[in-house]
Amino acid sequence: MNEENLVSIQEAKSCFRKLSLALLAMTFFPIVIQLLTGIVASVLFVLGVDLLNNPWFLWAASSLPMYVVGVPICLLIIRPLPIHPQPQSKLPASRFLVLLLVCFPVTYLGNVIGSLLSAALSGGTAQNGIETYITDGGFLALFTTIIVAPVVEEFVFRKQLLDRCGRYGEKTAMVFSALTFGLFHMNFYQFFYAFGVGLILAYVYLRTGSLRYPVLIHMIINFLGSAVPLFMMSHGLEVYLLAADLGLAVAGLVVGAVNRKRFPLSPAPCELPREGRAKAVYGNIGFVLFALFCSVMFALAL
């Protein structure tokens, strides 16, 4: 390994360490606030003030700590890191449609794997927290899931991360963005499809340098995974929902197979050598702590 590669790996390791520590702070502090809020709400409940069944309170307690505290702290930590914006280009409608369709088999298979694994590890007692959040949270939960979450999450996991680590290799940056995105959800139900879709969203951002495409894809997926099932199940249309999900998954598989060679990766300015790449990205103290914390939350979610 020559001196130039050694310097590149050291720089990359520092970058990925700081990014991971920022993500750790983004997840840790909101959870602490949520725990404290839950304790206060429980005390008030004993005193006769019932906030635990108030949908506005439940929405605020579950959502605001992340958007008001966690994300700003994350952005402050990564702010000093140099930014290398991705080249701007348009995504043709046909290619956008192909990438959107490919997301459906990924979400379908990821959801199946996550559900089966959660059931196996918990002895069948695990519950999908996102389903409870959407069902009990009403309009505010749907608005957050369909509009707010895609905008904020794409801004953090695609723009902020990829603008800082994309220069070390597109494949490296895509996997890092997708893996941290999956871990960020902190449960097996969402981890697998969040990772798979995260790879696609990262690719879209790297190819276009624009957030509007990954945000729109994210919004469509969340809409089809929240509002549509909620409406159809409330009207006894579960059979049609299952058929639609399976149909979209099959269509996505076919389209993905036909177009698999249309989406190559490009070399990056500071492409990391294979030797030492994994250690630089995932062997640093920041990522190890972030992964350990998320693993604990995965276990608690069971």
Short mmCIF file of C-alpha atoms in Angstrom, two decimals, residues 91-229:
data_model
loop_
_atom_site.label_atom_id
_atom_site.label_comp_id
_atom_site.label_asym_id
_atom_site.label_seq_id
_atom_site.Cartn_x
_atom_site.Cartn_y
_atom_site.Cartn_z
CA LEU A 91 -33.40 11.70 -14.11
CA PRO A 92 -35.59 10.75 -17.08
CA ALA A 93 -39.14 9.74 -16.17
CA SER A 94 -38.66 6.24 -17.57
CA ARG A 95 -35.56 5.63 -15.45
CA PHE A 96 -37.27 7.11 -12.39
CA LEU A 97 -40.16 4.68 -12.90
CA VAL A 98 -37.77 1.73 -13.21
CA LEU A 99 -35.99 2.64 -9.97
CA LEU A 100 -39.31 3.14 -8.20
CA LEU A 101 -40.60 -0.26 -9.33
CA VAL A 102 -37.40 -1.98 -8.20
CA CYS A 103 -38.10 -0.68 -4.69
CA PHE A 104 -41.29 -2.77 -4.41
CA PRO A 105 -39.76 -6.28 -4.39
CA VAL A 106 -37.11 -4.94 -2.01
CA THR A 107 -39.73 -3.64 0.43
CA TYR A 108 -41.87 -6.78 0.05
CA LEU A 109 -39.03 -9.22 0.68
CA GLY A 110 -37.49 -7.05 3.40
CA ASN A 111 -40.81 -6.82 5.20
CA VAL A 112 -41.27 -10.61 5.07
CA ILE A 113 -37.75 -11.26 6.39
CA GLY A 114 -38.08 -8.66 9.13
CA SER A 115 -41.47 -9.94 10.27
CA LEU A 116 -40.37 -13.58 10.33
CA LEU A 117 -37.13 -12.78 12.16
CA SER A 118 -38.92 -10.61 14.74
CA ALA A 119 -41.45 -13.37 15.38
CA ALA A 120 -38.73 -16.02 15.68
CA LEU A 121 -36.53 -14.01 18.04
CA SER A 122 -39.41 -12.91 20.27
CA GLY A 123 -41.36 -16.15 20.30
CA GLY A 124 -44.17 -14.47 18.41
CA THR A 125 -44.69 -11.63 20.89
CA ALA A 126 -43.00 -8.78 18.96
CA GLN A 127 -45.22 -6.01 17.61
CA ASN A 128 -44.53 -3.74 14.67
CA GLY A 129 -44.15 -0.33 16.29
CA ILE A 130 -44.60 1.59 13.04
CA GLU A 131 -48.01 0.00 12.49
CA THR A 132 -49.08 1.01 15.99
CA TYR A 133 -47.72 4.53 15.44
CA ILE A 134 -49.70 4.97 12.22
CA THR A 135 -52.88 3.34 13.50
CA ASP A 136 -53.00 5.26 16.78
CA GLY A 137 -51.43 8.53 15.63
CA GLY A 138 -54.11 9.59 13.16
CA PHE A 139 -53.50 12.37 10.66
CA LEU A 140 -50.37 13.70 12.35
CA ALA A 141 -48.67 10.31 12.20
CA LEU A 142 -49.58 9.89 8.54
CA PHE A 143 -48.38 13.39 7.69
CA THR A 144 -45.08 12.75 9.46
CA THR A 145 -44.63 9.36 7.82
CA ILE A 146 -45.50 10.47 4.29
CA ILE A 147 -44.13 14.03 4.17
CA VAL A 148 -41.82 14.96 7.06
CA ALA A 149 -39.84 11.73 7.46
CA PRO A 150 -38.90 11.35 3.76
CA VAL A 151 -37.70 14.96 3.53
CA VAL A 152 -35.66 14.89 6.74
CA GLU A 153 -34.27 11.37 6.31
CA GLU A 154 -33.22 11.94 2.71
CA PHE A 155 -31.61 15.24 3.69
CA VAL A 156 -29.56 13.50 6.39
CA PHE A 157 -28.82 10.02 5.00
CA ARG A 158 -28.43 10.96 1.38
CA LYS A 159 -27.36 14.59 1.01
CA GLN A 160 -25.43 15.16 4.22
CA LEU A 161 -23.75 11.74 4.31
CA LEU A 162 -23.12 11.20 0.61
CA ASP A 163 -21.85 14.74 -0.02
CA ARG A 164 -19.18 13.99 2.57
CA CYS A 165 -18.29 10.35 1.92
CA GLY A 166 -19.22 9.84 -1.75
CA ARG A 167 -15.71 10.83 -2.82
CA TYR A 168 -14.33 7.64 -1.24
CA GLY A 169 -16.24 5.37 -3.62
CA GLU A 170 -19.84 5.16 -4.78
CA LYS A 171 -20.33 1.56 -3.66
CA THR A 172 -18.72 2.28 -0.30
CA ALA A 173 -20.87 5.37 0.24
CA MET A 174 -24.07 3.65 -0.89
CA VAL A 175 -23.63 0.73 1.50
CA PHE A 176 -22.69 3.02 4.39
CA SER A 177 -25.70 5.27 3.78
CA ALA A 178 -28.07 2.31 3.43
CA LEU A 179 -26.70 0.38 6.42
CA THR A 180 -26.86 3.36 8.77
CA PHE A 181 -30.33 4.15 7.44
CA GLY A 182 -31.47 0.62 8.25
CA LEU A 183 -29.87 0.68 11.72
CA PHE A 184 -31.46 4.08 12.38
CA HIS A 185 -34.92 2.47 12.34
CA MET A 186 -33.83 0.29 15.29
CA ASN A 187 -36.11 -2.68 14.67
CA PHE A 188 -36.02 -5.80 12.51
CA TYR A 189 -39.38 -5.02 10.91
CA GLN A 190 -37.93 -2.06 9.04
CA PHE A 191 -34.20 -2.82 8.92
CA PHE A 192 -34.08 -5.08 5.85
CA TYR A 193 -36.28 -3.09 3.52
CA ALA A 194 -34.82 0.21 4.76
CA PHE A 195 -31.36 -1.10 3.89
CA GLY A 196 -32.42 -2.32 0.46
CA VAL A 197 -34.37 0.79 -0.47
CA GLY A 198 -31.57 2.90 1.03
CA LEU A 199 -29.17 1.47 -1.55
CA ILE A 200 -31.50 2.54 -4.36
CA LEU A 201 -32.10 6.00 -2.92
CA ALA A 202 -28.35 6.50 -2.45
CA TYR A 203 -27.74 5.52 -6.06
CA VAL A 204 -30.40 7.97 -7.26
CA TYR A 205 -28.82 10.82 -5.31
CA LEU A 206 -25.30 10.00 -6.49
CA ARG A 207 -26.47 9.93 -10.11
CA THR A 208 -28.52 13.15 -9.97
CA GLY A 209 -27.10 15.26 -7.14
CA SER A 210 -30.69 16.23 -6.38
CA LEU A 211 -32.84 15.38 -3.36
CA ARG A 212 -36.17 15.71 -5.17
CA TYR A 213 -35.92 12.26 -6.77
CA PRO A 214 -35.07 10.20 -3.65
CA VAL A 215 -37.53 12.25 -1.58
CA LEU A 216 -40.33 11.58 -4.07
CA ILE A 217 -39.56 7.84 -4.19
CA HIS A 218 -39.43 7.76 -0.38
CA MET A 219 -42.77 9.58 -0.14
CA ILE A 220 -44.45 7.20 -2.59
CA ILE A 221 -43.17 4.12 -0.75
CA ASN A 222 -44.27 5.48 2.64
CA PHE A 223 -47.67 6.46 1.26
CA LEU A 224 -48.23 3.01 -0.22
CA GLY A 225 -47.00 1.41 3.00
CA SER A 226 -49.07 3.49 5.43
CA ALA A 227 -52.09 5.39 4.11
CA VAL A 228 -53.13 2.82 1.51
CA PRO A 229 -53.01 -0.23 3.86
#
